[in-house]
XYZ file of C-alpha atoms in Angstrom:
683
model
C 0.000 0.000 0.000
C 1.434 3.412 -0.988
C 2.175 5.894 1.801
C 2.546 8.796 -0.635
C -0.517 11.079 -0.437
C -2.373 11.650 -3.687
C -1.904 15.031 -5.312
C -4.795 17.349 -4.482
C -6.791 18.024 -7.687
C -6.485 21.796 -7.136
C -2.700 21.422 -6.933
C -2.623 19.303 -10.080
C -4.606 21.987 -11.917
C -2.297 24.711 -10.610
C 0.878 22.917 -11.688
C -0.539 22.215 -15.148
C -1.629 25.847 -15.599
C 1.734 27.115 -14.397
C 3.616 24.867 -16.784
C 1.512 25.977 -19.747
C 1.962 29.662 -18.932
C 5.672 29.307 -18.188
C 6.399 27.316 -21.340
C 5.653 30.311 -23.583
C 8.159 33.197 -23.233
C 5.515 35.710 -24.339
C 3.786 35.118 -21.000
C 6.660 35.469 -18.560
C 10.433 35.278 -18.281
C 12.422 32.417 -16.748
C 11.739 32.147 -12.989
C 9.507 35.226 -13.249
C 6.027 35.605 -11.883
C 4.011 33.270 -9.698
C 0.678 31.481 -9.683
C -1.641 30.269 -6.937
C -4.805 28.371 -6.133
C -6.986 28.053 -3.046
C -8.683 24.861 -1.921
C -9.816 22.784 1.023
C -7.940 19.921 2.632
C -8.481 17.910 5.784
C -6.315 18.992 8.715
C -4.691 15.753 9.931
C -4.581 17.089 13.503
C -8.230 18.081 13.923
C -9.845 16.038 11.184
C -11.701 19.151 10.040
C -11.487 20.963 6.738
C -8.988 23.796 6.414
C -8.731 26.319 3.575
C -5.267 26.427 2.022
C -3.324 28.564 -0.434
C -0.862 26.832 -2.746
C 1.500 29.345 -4.375
C 4.728 29.093 -6.347
C 7.610 29.317 -3.907
C 10.560 31.661 -3.948
C 12.960 31.233 -6.854
C 10.995 28.644 -8.820
C 10.218 28.645 -12.526
C 6.657 28.326 -13.796
C 7.593 26.342 -16.881
C 9.214 23.571 -14.839
C 7.206 23.905 -11.618
C 6.295 20.742 -9.735
C 4.288 20.223 -6.585
C 7.496 20.403 -4.531
C 7.979 23.964 -5.759
C 4.750 25.168 -4.121
C 4.393 26.746 -0.702
C 1.284 25.640 1.207
C -0.212 28.104 3.693
C -3.350 28.239 5.859
C -5.587 31.008 4.607
C -7.172 31.756 8.004
C -3.727 32.562 9.413
C -2.704 34.541 6.313
C -5.824 36.683 6.510
C -5.223 37.242 10.214
C -1.919 38.922 9.328
C -3.904 41.936 8.087
C -4.815 42.716 11.700
C -1.186 42.759 12.857
C 0.300 44.451 9.786
C 2.479 47.264 11.192
C 2.352 49.445 8.058
C 4.354 49.951 4.900
C 7.519 51.088 6.696
C 7.762 47.651 8.335
C 6.158 45.499 5.643
C 9.308 43.416 5.193
C 8.610 41.848 8.595
C 5.583 40.146 7.077
C 7.734 37.791 5.009
C 8.973 36.098 8.174
C 5.366 35.953 9.396
C 4.463 33.741 6.412
C 6.442 30.947 8.069
C 3.846 30.877 10.845
C 1.112 30.351 8.264
C 2.601 27.245 6.684
C 0.547 24.054 6.594
C 2.497 21.017 7.746
C 6.029 21.205 6.397
C 4.828 23.960 4.103
C 6.690 22.985 0.942
C 8.855 25.623 -0.718
C 9.782 28.912 0.953
C 7.030 31.540 0.439
C 8.015 34.384 -1.882
C 7.567 38.117 -1.403
C 4.460 37.964 -3.625
C 2.603 35.540 -1.344
C 0.377 38.304 0.067
C -0.858 39.205 -3.415
C -2.148 35.670 -3.868
C -3.476 35.075 -0.371
C -5.306 38.359 0.189
C -7.018 38.659 -3.204
C -10.491 37.136 -2.867
C -10.294 34.857 -5.883
C -9.708 31.104 -5.973
C -7.011 31.380 -8.652
C -4.448 34.162 -9.209
C -1.637 34.638 -11.749
C 1.126 37.243 -11.521
C 3.209 37.360 -14.704
C 5.905 39.415 -16.439
C 4.910 39.460 -20.132
C 6.793 41.819 -22.433
C 3.555 43.253 -23.821
C 2.110 43.898 -20.375
C 5.301 45.484 -19.035
C 5.417 47.689 -22.141
C 2.099 49.206 -21.015
C 3.295 49.236 -17.406
C 6.415 51.248 -18.303
C 4.811 53.668 -20.767
C 4.798 57.275 -19.561
C 1.007 57.340 -19.949
C 0.478 53.741 -18.937
C -2.588 54.498 -16.836
C -4.398 56.142 -19.767
C -3.324 53.356 -22.108
C -4.656 50.741 -19.703
C -8.046 52.454 -19.725
C -8.022 52.810 -23.512
C -6.970 49.222 -24.182
C -9.018 47.379 -21.568
C -11.809 49.695 -20.466
C -12.790 48.828 -16.891
C -11.846 45.150 -17.117
C -8.206 45.806 -16.173
C -7.236 48.303 -13.467
C -4.029 50.374 -13.345
C -1.975 50.048 -10.147
C 0.745 52.688 -9.674
C 4.238 51.369 -8.995
C 4.665 49.809 -5.604
C 7.479 47.560 -4.502
C 6.408 43.898 -4.216
C 5.248 43.058 -0.719
C 2.393 42.953 1.745
C 1.057 46.422 0.905
C 0.860 45.589 -2.800
C -1.163 42.524 -1.858
C -3.561 44.707 0.144
C -3.828 47.180 -2.735
C -4.710 44.520 -5.301
C -7.147 42.877 -2.899
C -8.920 46.224 -2.522
C -9.067 46.692 -6.302
C -10.566 43.245 -6.745
C -13.207 44.039 -4.125
C -14.005 47.505 -5.493
C -13.982 46.516 -9.186
C -16.093 43.338 -9.541
C -16.051 43.704 -13.330
C -12.210 43.582 -13.454
C -10.290 40.443 -14.348
C -6.853 41.790 -13.485
C -4.396 44.665 -13.122
C -1.489 46.314 -14.879
C 1.134 46.887 -12.196
C 2.993 50.099 -13.023
C 6.624 49.465 -13.952
C 6.280 45.785 -13.141
C 3.878 43.337 -14.810
C 0.316 42.017 -14.661
C -1.941 40.180 -12.227
C -5.106 38.296 -13.206
C -7.613 36.139 -11.359
C -10.512 33.781 -11.948
C -13.128 31.615 -10.290
C -11.610 28.543 -11.932
C -8.105 27.679 -13.007
C -9.237 27.735 -16.626
C -10.808 31.179 -16.250
C -7.728 32.585 -14.540
C -5.451 31.325 -17.303
C -7.841 32.648 -19.945
C -7.861 36.082 -18.279
C -4.066 36.182 -18.053
C -3.678 35.326 -21.716
C -6.368 37.834 -22.695
C -4.522 40.655 -20.923
C -1.217 39.644 -22.530
C -2.546 39.100 -26.042
C -4.726 42.205 -26.001
C -1.722 44.370 -25.113
C 0.365 42.747 -27.855
C -2.386 43.226 -30.451
C -2.872 46.864 -29.477
C 0.859 47.573 -29.770
C 0.970 45.856 -33.168
C -1.999 47.838 -34.469
C -1.270 51.271 -32.998
C 2.509 51.277 -32.512
C 4.942 53.456 -34.465
C 6.864 51.783 -37.261
C 10.325 52.774 -35.943
C 10.060 52.895 -32.146
C 13.846 52.915 -31.757
C 14.270 55.843 -34.155
C 15.986 55.934 -37.533
C 18.739 53.526 -38.487
C 22.229 54.652 -37.475
C 24.703 54.677 -40.342
C 27.445 52.119 -39.729
C 25.606 50.385 -36.884
C 23.832 47.669 -38.864
C 24.596 44.039 -38.067
C 27.801 42.672 -39.538
C 27.503 39.517 -41.666
C 27.237 36.470 -39.398
C 30.781 35.184 -39.983
C 32.278 38.623 -39.397
C 30.283 39.417 -36.290
C 31.032 36.069 -34.655
C 34.719 36.479 -35.428
C 34.664 39.956 -33.893
C 32.665 38.683 -30.920
C 35.255 35.974 -30.301
C 38.071 38.519 -30.540
C 36.376 40.841 -28.028
C 35.016 38.199 -25.646
C 38.105 37.715 -23.417
C 38.512 41.459 -22.866
C 34.800 41.875 -22.150
C 34.822 38.969 -19.717
C 37.753 40.545 -17.909
C 35.768 43.786 -17.624
C 32.750 41.923 -16.234
C 34.969 40.012 -13.791
C 36.953 42.835 -12.196
C 35.224 42.325 -8.828
C 34.525 38.595 -9.054
C 34.915 35.976 -11.805
C 31.949 35.559 -14.132
C 30.858 33.098 -16.807
C 29.633 34.619 -20.051
C 27.077 34.077 -22.790
C 26.917 35.606 -26.264
C 23.707 36.489 -28.123
C 23.450 37.908 -31.637
C 19.696 37.609 -32.023
C 17.812 39.873 -34.396
C 16.167 41.616 -31.435
C 19.519 42.723 -30.037
C 21.099 43.646 -33.369
C 18.062 45.676 -34.445
C 18.026 47.602 -31.151
C 21.712 48.509 -31.482
C 21.304 49.541 -35.118
C 18.920 52.407 -34.318
C 19.424 55.932 -33.047
C 17.584 55.733 -29.718
C 19.485 52.780 -28.278
C 21.974 54.885 -26.233
C 19.157 56.846 -24.553
C 17.042 53.793 -23.852
C 19.932 51.666 -22.610
C 20.915 54.451 -20.204
C 17.395 54.462 -18.720
C 17.901 50.861 -17.631
C 15.332 48.135 -17.135
C 12.186 48.416 -15.002
C 10.650 45.099 -13.975
C 12.397 43.980 -10.741
C 13.200 40.577 -12.239
C 14.894 42.321 -15.152
C 17.243 44.637 -13.305
C 18.079 42.146 -10.562
C 19.421 39.892 -13.325
C 20.993 42.520 -15.571
C 22.076 45.277 -13.127
C 20.644 48.750 -13.322
C 21.846 49.349 -16.895
C 24.212 47.857 -19.517
C 27.608 48.957 -20.763
C 27.213 50.015 -24.403
C 30.141 50.330 -26.811
C 29.712 53.657 -28.597
C 31.535 52.732 -31.802
C 30.117 51.640 -35.182
C 30.044 48.022 -36.261
C 33.121 48.329 -38.494
C 35.371 49.682 -35.718
C 38.536 47.614 -35.501
C 39.005 45.055 -32.747
C 41.904 47.103 -31.383
C 39.881 50.332 -31.263
C 36.920 48.494 -29.771
C 39.052 46.988 -27.004
C 40.618 50.322 -26.165
C 37.224 52.022 -25.973
C 35.663 49.193 -23.948
C 38.424 49.534 -21.382
C 37.773 53.277 -21.124
C 34.034 52.725 -20.807
C 34.601 50.098 -18.107
C 36.302 52.712 -15.918
C 33.401 55.110 -16.501
C 30.855 52.372 -15.789
C 32.423 51.497 -12.446
C 32.564 55.142 -11.420
C 28.946 55.610 -12.463
C 27.797 52.576 -10.498
C 29.659 53.753 -7.409
C 27.924 57.116 -7.746
C 24.545 55.347 -8.096
C 25.251 53.429 -4.897
C 26.423 56.515 -3.030
C 23.353 58.525 -4.097
C 20.920 55.957 -2.819
C 22.542 54.034 0.028
C 21.382 54.662 3.577
C 22.943 53.730 6.887
C 21.634 50.168 6.924
C 22.086 49.395 3.201
C 24.086 46.247 2.412
C 27.644 46.853 1.217
C 28.132 47.441 -2.493
C 28.234 44.057 -4.231
C 30.290 44.967 -7.269
C 30.542 47.613 -9.941
C 30.925 45.507 -13.066
C 28.377 45.316 -15.905
C 26.405 42.122 -16.397
C 25.270 43.158 -19.886
C 27.683 44.507 -22.528
C 26.251 45.602 -25.887
C 28.402 45.864 -29.026
C 26.740 47.423 -32.106
C 26.783 45.205 -35.180
C 27.967 42.269 -33.079
C 25.544 41.475 -30.262
C 25.236 41.122 -26.499
C 27.497 39.584 -23.868
C 25.781 38.660 -20.609
C 27.380 37.411 -17.406
C 26.561 35.519 -14.234
C 27.886 33.185 -11.562
C 27.349 30.244 -13.915
C 26.383 29.696 -17.520
C 22.666 29.355 -16.836
C 22.615 32.629 -14.889
C 24.564 34.359 -17.673
C 22.253 32.991 -20.363
C 19.134 33.960 -18.443
C 20.513 37.475 -17.850
C 20.761 37.826 -21.625
C 17.221 36.539 -22.037
C 16.018 39.109 -19.526
C 17.690 41.922 -21.427
C 15.993 40.733 -24.608
C 12.743 40.975 -22.617
C 13.733 44.520 -21.654
C 14.371 45.460 -25.290
C 10.939 44.119 -26.220
C 9.425 46.161 -23.386
C 11.201 49.321 -24.580
C 9.994 48.705 -28.127
C 6.393 48.367 -27.011
C 6.484 51.391 -24.710
C 8.212 53.584 -27.306
C 5.764 52.411 -29.985
C 2.807 53.831 -28.083
C 4.310 56.431 -25.788
C 7.659 57.045 -24.077
C 9.528 54.411 -22.110
C 9.517 55.499 -18.456
C 10.953 52.866 -16.100
C 10.681 53.122 -12.321
C 12.890 55.650 -10.572
C 16.520 54.923 -9.836
C 15.854 55.124 -6.097
C 13.223 52.390 -6.375
C 15.584 50.184 -8.340
C 18.186 50.643 -5.637
C 15.673 49.801 -2.885
C 15.017 46.463 -4.561
C 18.584 45.717 -5.625
C 19.839 46.359 -2.077
C 16.705 45.169 -0.311
C 17.411 43.431 2.994
C 15.245 40.545 1.774
C 17.274 40.256 -1.430
C 20.494 40.338 0.597
C 19.184 37.575 2.861
C 18.275 35.528 -0.224
C 21.817 35.923 -1.567
C 23.285 34.912 1.789
C 21.261 31.692 1.684
C 22.806 30.657 -1.621
C 24.930 27.489 -1.330
C 28.701 27.822 -1.188
C 30.076 27.733 -4.753
C 31.974 24.633 -5.824
C 35.781 24.936 -6.030
C 35.900 25.466 -9.811
C 32.721 27.554 -10.120
C 33.016 30.263 -12.826
C 36.016 28.515 -14.437
C 35.884 27.551 -18.111
C 37.903 24.486 -19.100
C 38.988 22.990 -22.420
C 39.991 19.326 -22.305
C 41.444 17.896 -25.499
C 41.043 14.262 -26.465
C 38.162 14.193 -24.004
C 35.724 11.776 -25.645
C 37.272 8.799 -23.846
C 39.738 7.656 -21.214
C 41.753 10.186 -19.236
C 40.280 13.170 -21.036
C 36.698 12.106 -20.442
C 37.315 11.352 -16.769
C 39.067 14.699 -16.369
C 36.228 16.611 -18.015
C 33.719 14.853 -15.777
C 35.717 15.692 -12.647
C 36.154 19.350 -13.582
C 32.426 19.684 -14.285
C 31.589 17.974 -10.992
C 33.726 20.594 -9.252
C 31.749 23.425 -10.864
C 33.606 24.208 -14.095
C 32.038 24.740 -17.503
C 33.740 22.234 -19.786
C 34.467 22.044 -23.496
C 34.996 18.455 -24.668
C 37.392 18.756 -27.614
C 38.025 15.655 -29.685
C 38.855 14.687 -33.246
C 35.534 12.844 -33.339
C 32.840 15.503 -33.005
C 29.992 13.039 -32.490
C 31.793 11.336 -29.617
C 32.683 14.730 -28.163
C 29.021 15.756 -28.209
C 27.981 12.465 -26.628
C 30.565 12.821 -23.855
C 29.364 16.376 -23.177
C 25.735 15.223 -23.046
C 26.689 12.644 -20.416
C 27.911 15.471 -18.203
C 24.840 17.668 -18.562
C 23.170 20.396 -20.562
C 24.979 22.904 -22.770
C 25.005 25.224 -19.740
C 27.606 22.835 -18.301
C 29.407 21.111 -21.162
C 29.652 21.290 -24.941
C 31.422 19.029 -27.419
C 33.527 20.483 -30.213
C 35.318 18.651 -33.018
C 38.935 19.759 -33.172
C 42.160 18.517 -34.746
C 44.803 19.872 -32.356
C 47.513 19.505 -34.993
C 45.763 22.105 -37.180
C 46.409 25.707 -36.095
C 43.195 26.995 -37.709
C 41.135 24.284 -35.995
C 42.708 25.144 -32.642
C 41.935 28.833 -33.073
C 38.361 27.899 -33.955
C 38.173 25.722 -30.824
C 39.157 28.621 -28.576
C 36.818 30.997 -30.428
C 33.893 28.610 -29.976
C 34.790 28.234 -26.308
C 34.788 31.967 -25.578
C 31.503 32.391 -27.442
C 29.977 29.510 -25.471
C 31.174 30.497 -21.996
C 32.736 33.951 -22.274
C 36.382 32.975 -22.010
C 38.790 30.243 -20.976
C 40.570 29.647 -17.668
C 41.812 26.093 -17.714
C 43.287 23.932 -20.455
C 44.113 20.245 -20.215
C 46.382 19.132 -23.059
C 45.400 15.490 -23.170
C 44.967 14.632 -26.868
C 47.370 11.892 -27.877
C 48.041 8.744 -29.828
C 50.833 6.206 -30.010
C 52.393 3.539 -32.161
C 54.600 0.944 -30.502
C 57.477 0.448 -32.952
C 61.190 0.050 -32.740
C 63.600 2.660 -34.046
C 64.130 0.808 -37.321
C 60.398 0.229 -37.828
C 59.364 3.822 -37.025
C 58.684 5.739 -40.212
C 59.001 9.462 -40.733
C 55.196 9.579 -40.984
C 54.900 7.792 -37.618
C 57.236 10.345 -36.046
C 55.445 13.325 -37.589
C 51.986 12.098 -36.671
C 52.782 11.640 -32.986
C 54.703 14.884 -32.702
C 51.994 16.785 -34.594
C 49.301 15.694 -32.136
C 51.181 15.769 -28.840
C 54.139 18.143 -29.145
C 52.828 20.545 -31.786
C 49.172 20.110 -30.753
C 49.896 20.964 -27.122
C 51.885 23.996 -28.226
C 49.084 25.241 -30.481
C 46.390 24.768 -27.834
C 48.488 26.393 -25.124
C 49.330 29.311 -27.417
C 45.720 30.026 -28.435
C 44.364 29.602 -24.908
C 47.116 31.678 -23.319
C 46.307 34.559 -25.657
C 42.712 34.574 -24.404
C 43.811 34.205 -20.776
C 46.205 37.140 -21.062
C 43.467 39.310 -22.578
C 41.103 38.357 -19.740
C 43.688 39.311 -17.088
C 42.219 36.642 -14.812
C 45.146 34.216 -14.632
C 44.588 30.596 -15.567
C 45.870 27.024 -15.595
C 47.409 24.907 -18.327
C 47.892 21.236 -17.486
C 49.772 18.820 -19.732
C 48.968 15.129 -19.566
C 52.468 13.957 -20.313
C 53.677 10.472 -19.382
C 56.040 8.401 -17.347
C 57.650 7.850 -20.733
C 58.801 11.479 -20.813
C 61.405 10.350 -18.237
C 61.602 6.572 -18.489
C 63.206 5.044 -21.595
C 61.130 2.039 -22.598
C 61.619 -0.247 -25.624
C 59.957 0.267 -29.029
C 58.739 3.721 -28.039
C 60.989 6.333 -29.612
C 58.390 8.574 -31.293
C 55.908 8.512 -28.420
C 58.539 8.954 -25.713
C 60.230 11.819 -27.548
C 56.912 13.619 -28.071
C 56.063 13.208 -24.393
C 59.486 14.563 -23.417
C 58.752 17.573 -25.621
C 55.468 18.112 -23.752
C 57.202 17.784 -20.414
C 59.673 20.524 -21.245
C 56.908 22.747 -22.619
C 55.506 22.702 -19.073
C 58.725 24.149 -17.685
C 59.195 26.660 -20.497
C 55.632 27.984 -20.349
C 55.580 28.080 -16.551
C 58.573 30.418 -16.705
C 57.041 32.577 -19.437
C 53.390 32.839 -18.388
C 53.816 33.307 -14.663
C 53.788 37.091 -14.965
C 50.207 36.815 -16.236
C 49.121 34.649 -13.309
C 48.945 31.565 -15.512
C 50.166 28.353 -13.878
C 51.506 25.528 -16.047
C 51.872 22.040 -14.622
C 51.956 18.455 -15.819
C 50.756 14.995 -14.890
C 52.799 11.903 -15.720
C 50.527 8.833 -15.886
C 51.568 5.292 -16.656
C 49.672 2.288 -17.890
C 46.153 3.754 -17.965
C 44.456 0.980 -19.886
C 40.828 1.248 -18.795
C 38.734 3.343 -21.171
C 41.800 4.459 -23.124
C 41.349 5.331 -26.776
C 45.096 4.897 -27.331
C 45.213 1.390 -25.866
C 42.030 0.348 -27.660
C 43.465 1.607 -30.951
C 46.307 -0.914 -31.141
C 48.801 0.462 -28.645
C 47.558 -1.994 -26.004
C 48.017 -4.999 -28.274
C 51.512 -3.881 -29.222
C 52.584 -3.226 -25.617
C 51.116 -6.567 -24.556
C 53.220 -8.269 -27.238
C 56.340 -6.391 -26.135
C 55.833 -7.496 -22.519
C 54.630 -11.016 -23.361
C 51.197 -10.820 -21.727
C 47.610 -11.074 -22.900
C 46.100 -7.715 -23.858
C 43.214 -8.074 -21.388
C 45.802 -8.561 -18.607
C 47.862 -5.516 -19.506
C 46.410 -3.328 -16.749
C 47.181 -5.984 -14.141
C 50.675 -6.368 -15.585
C 51.356 -2.649 -15.279
C 50.028 -2.707 -11.695
C 52.365 -5.492 -10.640
C 55.450 -3.674 -11.844
C 54.634 -0.642 -9.641
C 55.694 0.002 -6.085
C 52.106 0.239 -4.852
C 50.861 -2.691 -6.968
C 47.805 -0.692 -8.019
C 46.299 -0.252 -11.447
C 46.165 3.375 -12.559
C 42.684 4.454 -13.672
C 41.534 7.513 -15.643
C 39.925 8.873 -12.475
C 43.325 8.947 -10.755
C 44.668 11.279 -13.430
C 41.541 13.424 -13.228
C 42.058 13.765 -9.477
C 45.595 15.032 -10.016
C 44.428 17.580 -12.589
C 41.829 18.902 -10.161
C 44.396 19.245 -7.377
C 46.775 21.171 -9.652
C 44.127 23.676 -10.720
C 42.052 23.680 -7.546
C 42.054 26.102 -4.625
C 44.814 24.384 -2.653
C 47.634 24.627 -5.228
C 47.571 28.328 -6.065
C 51.332 28.767 -5.666
C 52.602 25.831 -7.708
C 53.789 26.038 -11.306
C 56.281 24.075 -13.385
C 55.540 20.854 -11.498
C 55.134 17.332 -12.891
C 53.022 15.022 -10.747
C 53.616 11.286 -11.270
C 50.413 9.249 -11.215
C 51.883 5.838 -11.950
C 51.421 3.894 -8.686
C 55.173 4.176 -8.210
C 57.700 3.517 -10.985
C 61.143 4.027 -9.513
C 62.782 4.432 -12.910
C 60.493 7.418 -13.557
C 61.104 9.207 -10.259
C 61.701 12.884 -10.880
C 65.234 14.014 -10.132
């Protein structure tokens, strides 16, 4: 017999409605808005019926909401809070009071918007952030437009910060305007309600679609002004090449206070905005909806050069603008901070706009960076709608500051889990579709890094990346490390995917087990091209990006015991590995001034999962040593001091240690991971 309680039908309806609304970006942005439903359930303590409110909890996303993401509160206790409400100056205290209204374990943590849902006398309530609705909400004459568009069915609510008082205000509107189906919340979004879940959803969509249709029918043709000469989008190949060239510098600008992961967008929405005359004015006004500016900061950094400006000129100007941006943000903080304001959190831009090229967005991880970009696209759509009908007029700077540095927002940030050791770091691992490379990529991702799986076989690279997670965590890229153009393309794709590069693992390799007399010139060239030349090319391209970022970095070479130990029938492989080993020392000496550490790992006998051993090397080495191929790993283990087989995970562990938080002062080191081979001891 199952002990899991059945889902309440009201909850099932609410989750389904939320998922439908959240699945369409025209209705609300990622993690934006909230939905609720009221219903009756039996109190297990008294056996009597109790009226409950189920509402999306803090931080959840409507499109992916499940029952676990709902907060469950007793409505009698929520309504009783009205009698103890101390007034708007102390409304933040009411958030803690919600905890005393929870039913049972309560589910997810109640959000700041809980009062809006609990106090409005309607069984079902939606609060959403649609671009079309916020366009009306941020228009200078939004109140008049609301009346013109909706008549008396939708009521204008002047800007008020989310909280208990806003809930009281909307509850009063619902009571005083029985004909109304919802509100436009000035500067913010929309709220709708209904007697049934179906009616509530229908009312929400009607408000959204009616606003969009009105803007389409009555809006000006060029809301962003005339086209700016020289600011049109570059051809795709050119703009992506320029984006890749600028990305490391821009990431460094966005990471002056703390490291950030980046995301690049060259959507038509962004390029069109930047190609028109009003974009500097509108960008300077900043975003309005609280969800927007909390994700994107108060305003973006905008490069004020045409699309055909050179990379060099663009970099120089971006660096100048970064200084201005930081000074401007400090002034914004100083103008608005009061004695109990939280300390300034950072002065770097989270959105950087480059005319003709696109938008760079940043965050603590790839998903946050990507979503920040999505939010700014929402903001552009809002500006377009508002400027089509009226003038874009976001909420005042002081109100933005009150929300950005809200004590409740600060408390939310303090509750965030401690970042993993490699959080914000972007890693490239070559030869990562199998064996050591794959294990290393998996370990780096598990420790918080964004990982690029580079491999000669693009399909296997993509499959290995998919095993790790979504493209917010890992991507697979086909790359021949012996080809300089392919290596440059690899680094360019990496910086466009994640903003930059911090960590490189030179692991790609191959081997042929042949004696000196049997080794051909082609054998020699092939092994040196992949390992010696390939490592050089990857290190060179990655180091260039790291230097431009000015954020330091790590380069790790997977060399070999054979770089020191002279084994039989191994001249080409051993010589190439010795070349790699000395590259570690040479680059450590050269790149240290840029904060880039270069270290190596010397494995031996890693048979399990190895592409090299599976490709014929294992059979040849087994023949050399007179053992069966399937016993080669055991053979290697028995010749070691520790009598242990070396696995790919052991190498991955060493890589993590070298680039992790505990080895910040070590460079030029080779770490043996061979279970103890005395002949390969470093001297």
